[in-house]
Amino acid sequence: MNRLVCVSNRLIMPRKTAAPGGLAVGVLSAMKHSGGLWFGWGGETIDREPGDPDLHVRGGVTYAAIDLRATDVELYYNGHANSVLWPLFHYLLKDFNFTREQQNAYENVNRLFAQKLHPLLKRDDLIWAHDYHLIPLASRLRELGVTQPIGFFLHIPFPHIEMLRTLPTYAELLRDLTNYDVVGFQTESDLQSFRSCIAHLFGADAILPDRRMRVGERTFVADVFPIGVDVEAVRKEAIEARKTEVVKRMVDSLVGRKLMIGVDRLDYSKGLVRRFTAYQQLLEAFPDNLGRITYIQIAPLSRGDVHAYIEIRNALEQEAGRTNGRFADADWTPIRYLNRNYPHDTLMGFLRASHVGLVTPVRDGMNLVAKEFVASQDETDPGVLILSTMAGAARELTTALLVNPYDTLAVAHAMQAALSMSLPERRERFAAMLDAIRKNDIYAWSRRFTETLESVKR
Ligand code: ADQ
């Protein structure tokens, strides 16, 4: 069996105190049988040229962490990756801030990744790069003579050509993607968008049957690999956490009120301000809920050094304050907005204790919280998921209450429907969703991707 080499912007080292998140579970499950190497930025910044990676071996996996210069992190990570590609790929041009300086830093960091990774590679390796930070990686590795199969998985949406061509360097970005052997997306519509881009730049002849494409001499696979969660692990985590002091105290504090919950990274793509507005409209339109429900929103600041994230934090504080100011009573706070982090298992316990899960991004590659909400529920008395049609997860979780997050009044009505839904209907909707996430869990995702990469080699 070939060794798998995963490359991601951030290297996620296993810690005893925290359960690994989606990406780490998928990557590590793929490495379980054949061992592997995981290469990425360790999170440290320095003010000199980065040296060779630090190597650590744990559980059969070698972790190779490199440092990055602080200026590169600012221009490459906060800059080109998170202030150009992230907003563009999420169709949110208001926060799109292209500069050549950032683009150059992005290119340089990808070259650095390739140079530091190259000496660690073996002849039979399969290489799997993750996400929008590393689009040029295959091109830089090919320049160094790497001929091993290289796959790429995009965790976020891929935009249609009419959006992508806003980027002055879009043609380079597309050429870079053609240097991979497998390019993977979350949904069919992301793949369709990619097709629109390839056909625009290279002509319709570049699209071959069987999810293959040909550009010049190169033939590669472009396919859909929807990411999932470790369903049984989340179920177990949720059941266990429900018994812990922290979750019990939260439930006690509700004094019998129904709980609606949102768990997101604080990001403008997650539709949080509109979600708060929808909640206000619920309280206005259905005053019977006053004093009877609580909405907890957990959203720690994830990219505090990007200006747009500070703005959204301020907007949310204002909205939450306005709602609480208007509707709160001496013994009731309508919204509890928590700007802090909780361990994953505690979050799963919170999800299990909730009657309604709110996942209303304005655009999202997949959204694993939606799948975790389903996995965490008690099948005898499951909660209801309200899910945006703009999240990749809506393609699979078709029995959630699907909403357009821009139609806040409709979201308010969905909240009311969820709060009053009968047990048989909740069970029926839940059973279909549990089936869907079991069929396509995190293990199936990583298996399918690595098998596709292996088949390219053959
Ligand atoms: P993200 O946008 O980071 O990921 P998402 O899929 O919602 O988000 O969550 C990923 C993981 O982070 C989940 O395990 C979730 O529990 C955890 N998480 C989310 N909010 C949290 C919080 N407030 N505190 C602690 N943990 C939290 C990107 C894409 C998504 C895609 C994933 C995986 O933007 O669309 O689903 O990658 O491919």
PDB file of N, CA and C in Angstrom, residues 78-99 102-103 159 163-170 173 268 306 308:
ATOM      1  N   ASN A  78      -3.838  35.823   6.170  1.00  0.00           N
ATOM      2  CA  ASN A  78      -4.893  36.820   6.389  1.00  0.00           C
ATOM      3  C   ASN A  78      -5.243  37.508   5.071  1.00  0.00           C
ATOM      4  N   GLY A  79      -4.226  37.687   4.226  1.00  0.00           N
ATOM      5  CA  GLY A  79      -4.407  38.418   2.977  1.00  0.00           C
ATOM      6  C   GLY A  79      -5.022  37.572   1.879  1.00  0.00           C
ATOM      7  N   HIS A  80      -4.189  36.984   1.015  1.00  0.00           N
ATOM      8  CA  HIS A  80      -4.734  36.361  -0.193  1.00  0.00           C
ATOM      9  C   HIS A  80      -5.723  35.226   0.107  1.00  0.00           C
ATOM     10  N   ALA A  81      -5.378  34.366   1.082  1.00  0.00           N
ATOM     11  CA  ALA A  81      -6.273  33.241   1.350  1.00  0.00           C
ATOM     12  C   ALA A  81      -7.602  33.731   1.939  1.00  0.00           C
ATOM     13  N   ASN A  82      -7.533  34.538   3.010  1.00  0.00           N
ATOM     14  CA  ASN A  82      -8.771  34.836   3.747  1.00  0.00           C
ATOM     15  C   ASN A  82      -9.446  36.150   3.385  1.00  0.00           C
ATOM     16  N   SER A  83      -8.764  37.021   2.656  1.00  0.00           N
ATOM     17  CA  SER A  83      -9.424  38.280   2.256  1.00  0.00           C
ATOM     18  C   SER A  83      -9.614  38.363   0.745  1.00  0.00           C
ATOM     19  N   VAL A  84      -9.197  37.328   0.017  1.00  0.00           N
ATOM     20  CA  VAL A  84      -9.410  37.302  -1.435  1.00  0.00           C
ATOM     21  C   VAL A  84     -10.154  36.018  -1.812  1.00  0.00           C
ATOM     22  N   LEU A  85      -9.496  34.874  -1.617  1.00  0.00           N
ATOM     23  CA  LEU A  85     -10.110  33.622  -2.079  1.00  0.00           C
ATOM     24  C   LEU A  85     -11.352  33.256  -1.257  1.00  0.00           C
ATOM     25  N   TRP A  86     -11.272  33.410   0.064  1.00  0.00           N
ATOM     26  CA  TRP A  86     -12.428  33.034   0.901  1.00  0.00           C
ATOM     27  C   TRP A  86     -13.687  33.820   0.491  1.00  0.00           C
ATOM     28  N   PRO A  87     -13.647  35.187   0.491  1.00  0.00           N
ATOM     29  CA  PRO A  87     -14.873  35.904   0.093  1.00  0.00           C
ATOM     30  C   PRO A  87     -15.278  35.617  -1.351  1.00  0.00           C
ATOM     31  N   LEU A  88     -14.312  35.531  -2.265  1.00  0.00           N
ATOM     32  CA  LEU A  88     -14.648  35.296  -3.676  1.00  0.00           C
ATOM     33  C   LEU A  88     -15.349  33.953  -3.848  1.00  0.00           C
ATOM     34  N   PHE A  89     -14.815  32.910  -3.243  1.00  0.00           N
ATOM     35  CA  PHE A  89     -15.385  31.578  -3.409  1.00  0.00           C
ATOM     36  C   PHE A  89     -16.741  31.459  -2.713  1.00  0.00           C
ATOM     37  N   HIS A  90     -17.002  32.367  -1.743  1.00  0.00           N
ATOM     38  CA  HIS A  90     -18.314  32.380  -1.078  1.00  0.00           C
ATOM     39  C   HIS A  90     -19.255  33.413  -1.703  1.00  0.00           C
ATOM     40  N   TYR A  91     -18.889  33.958  -2.853  1.00  0.00           N
ATOM     41  CA  TYR A  91     -19.736  34.928  -3.575  1.00  0.00           C
ATOM     42  C   TYR A  91     -19.996  36.181  -2.751  1.00  0.00           C
ATOM     43  N   LEU A  92     -19.020  36.601  -1.929  1.00  0.00           N
ATOM     44  CA  LEU A  92     -19.235  37.765  -1.066  1.00  0.00           C
ATOM     45  C   LEU A  92     -18.194  38.831  -1.401  1.00  0.00           C
ATOM     46  N   LEU A  93     -18.422  39.524  -2.511  1.00  0.00           N
ATOM     47  CA  LEU A  93     -17.385  40.425  -3.025  1.00  0.00           C
ATOM     48  C   LEU A  93     -17.148  41.663  -2.166  1.00  0.00           C
ATOM     49  N   LYS A  94     -18.075  41.955  -1.273  1.00  0.00           N
ATOM     50  CA  LYS A  94     -17.894  43.117  -0.394  1.00  0.00           C
ATOM     51  C   LYS A  94     -16.566  43.015   0.385  1.00  0.00           C
ATOM     52  N   ASP A  95     -16.178  41.804   0.720  1.00  0.00           N
ATOM     53  CA  ASP A  95     -14.967  41.630   1.529  1.00  0.00           C
ATOM     54  C   ASP A  95     -13.759  41.171   0.711  1.00  0.00           C
ATOM     55  N   PHE A  96     -13.858  41.300  -0.611  1.00  0.00           N
ATOM     56  CA  PHE A  96     -12.796  40.872  -1.525  1.00  0.00           C
ATOM     57  C   PHE A  96     -11.795  42.013  -1.674  1.00  0.00           C
ATOM     58  N   ASN A  97     -10.536  41.773  -1.241  1.00  0.00           N
ATOM     59  CA  ASN A  97      -9.522  42.835  -1.278  1.00  0.00           C
ATOM     60  C   ASN A  97      -8.246  42.339  -1.922  1.00  0.00           C
ATOM     61  N   PHE A  98      -8.220  42.329  -3.260  1.00  0.00           N
ATOM     62  CA  PHE A  98      -7.064  41.800  -3.977  1.00  0.00           C
ATOM     63  C   PHE A  98      -5.911  42.800  -4.002  1.00  0.00           C
ATOM     64  N   THR A  99      -4.687  42.299  -3.722  1.00  0.00           N
ATOM     65  CA  THR A  99      -3.489  43.106  -4.029  1.00  0.00           C
ATOM     66  C   THR A  99      -2.434  42.165  -4.593  1.00  0.00           C
ATOM     67  N   GLN A 102      -0.141  40.566  -1.902  1.00  0.00           N
ATOM     68  CA  GLN A 102      -0.694  39.373  -1.236  1.00  0.00           C
ATOM     69  C   GLN A 102      -0.594  38.158  -2.151  1.00  0.00           C
ATOM     70  N   GLN A 103      -0.924  38.381  -3.438  1.00  0.00           N
ATOM     71  CA  GLN A 103      -0.847  37.281  -4.405  1.00  0.00           C
ATOM     72  C   GLN A 103       0.580  36.720  -4.435  1.00  0.00           C
ATOM     73  N   PRO A 159     -16.569  28.813  -7.174  1.00  0.00           N
ATOM     74  CA  PRO A 159     -17.473  29.745  -7.859  1.00  0.00           C
ATOM     75  C   PRO A 159     -17.571  29.510  -9.367  1.00  0.00           C
ATOM     76  N   MET A 163     -18.089  34.616 -11.534  1.00  0.00           N
ATOM     77  CA  MET A 163     -17.589  35.131 -10.267  1.00  0.00           C
ATOM     78  C   MET A 163     -16.061  35.007 -10.224  1.00  0.00           C
ATOM     79  N   LEU A 164     -15.553  33.843 -10.616  1.00  0.00           N
ATOM     80  CA  LEU A 164     -14.110  33.606 -10.491  1.00  0.00           C
ATOM     81  C   LEU A 164     -13.299  34.624 -11.286  1.00  0.00           C
ATOM     82  N   ARG A 165     -13.826  35.049 -12.462  1.00  0.00           N
ATOM     83  CA  ARG A 165     -12.992  35.926 -13.276  1.00  0.00           C
ATOM     84  C   ARG A 165     -12.853  37.341 -12.720  1.00  0.00           C
ATOM     85  N   THR A 166     -13.513  37.603 -11.583  1.00  0.00           N
ATOM     86  CA  THR A 166     -13.231  38.836 -10.833  1.00  0.00           C
ATOM     87  C   THR A 166     -11.773  38.853 -10.362  1.00  0.00           C
ATOM     88  N   LEU A 167     -11.241  37.672 -10.133  1.00  0.00           N
ATOM     89  CA  LEU A 167      -9.854  37.566  -9.658  1.00  0.00           C
ATOM     90  C   LEU A 167      -8.915  37.827 -10.840  1.00  0.00           C
ATOM     91  N   PRO A 168      -8.055  38.849 -10.740  1.00  0.00           N
ATOM     92  CA  PRO A 168      -7.188  39.156 -11.882  1.00  0.00           C
ATOM     93  C   PRO A 168      -6.314  37.962 -12.306  1.00  0.00           C
ATOM     94  N   THR A 169      -6.005  37.080 -11.362  1.00  0.00           N
ATOM     95  CA  THR A 169      -5.114  35.954 -11.664  1.00  0.00           C
ATOM     96  C   THR A 169      -5.893  34.641 -11.789  1.00  0.00           C
ATOM     97  N   TYR A 170      -7.155  34.715 -12.222  1.00  0.00           N
ATOM     98  CA  TYR A 170      -7.979  33.498 -12.232  1.00  0.00           C
ATOM     99  C   TYR A 170      -7.439  32.433 -13.185  1.00  0.00           C
ATOM    100  N   LEU A 173      -4.810  30.466 -11.504  1.00  0.00           N
ATOM    101  CA  LEU A 173      -5.422  29.588 -10.485  1.00  0.00           C
ATOM    102  C   LEU A 173      -5.981  28.323 -11.151  1.00  0.00           C
ATOM    103  N   TYR A 268     -18.527  35.823   8.417  1.00  0.00           N
ATOM    104  CA  TYR A 268     -19.674  36.450   7.741  1.00  0.00           C
ATOM    105  C   TYR A 268     -20.398  35.499   6.792  1.00  0.00           C
ATOM    106  N   VAL A 306      -8.367  39.722  10.805  1.00  0.00           N
ATOM    107  CA  VAL A 306      -8.916  40.185   9.528  1.00  0.00           C
ATOM    108  C   VAL A 306     -10.030  41.181   9.858  1.00  0.00           C
ATOM    109  N   ALA A 308     -12.716  42.357   8.503  1.00  0.00           N
ATOM    110  CA  ALA A 308     -14.128  42.013   8.315  1.00  0.00           C
ATOM    111  C   ALA A 308     -14.685  41.232   9.508  1.00  0.00           C
TER     112      ALA A 308
END
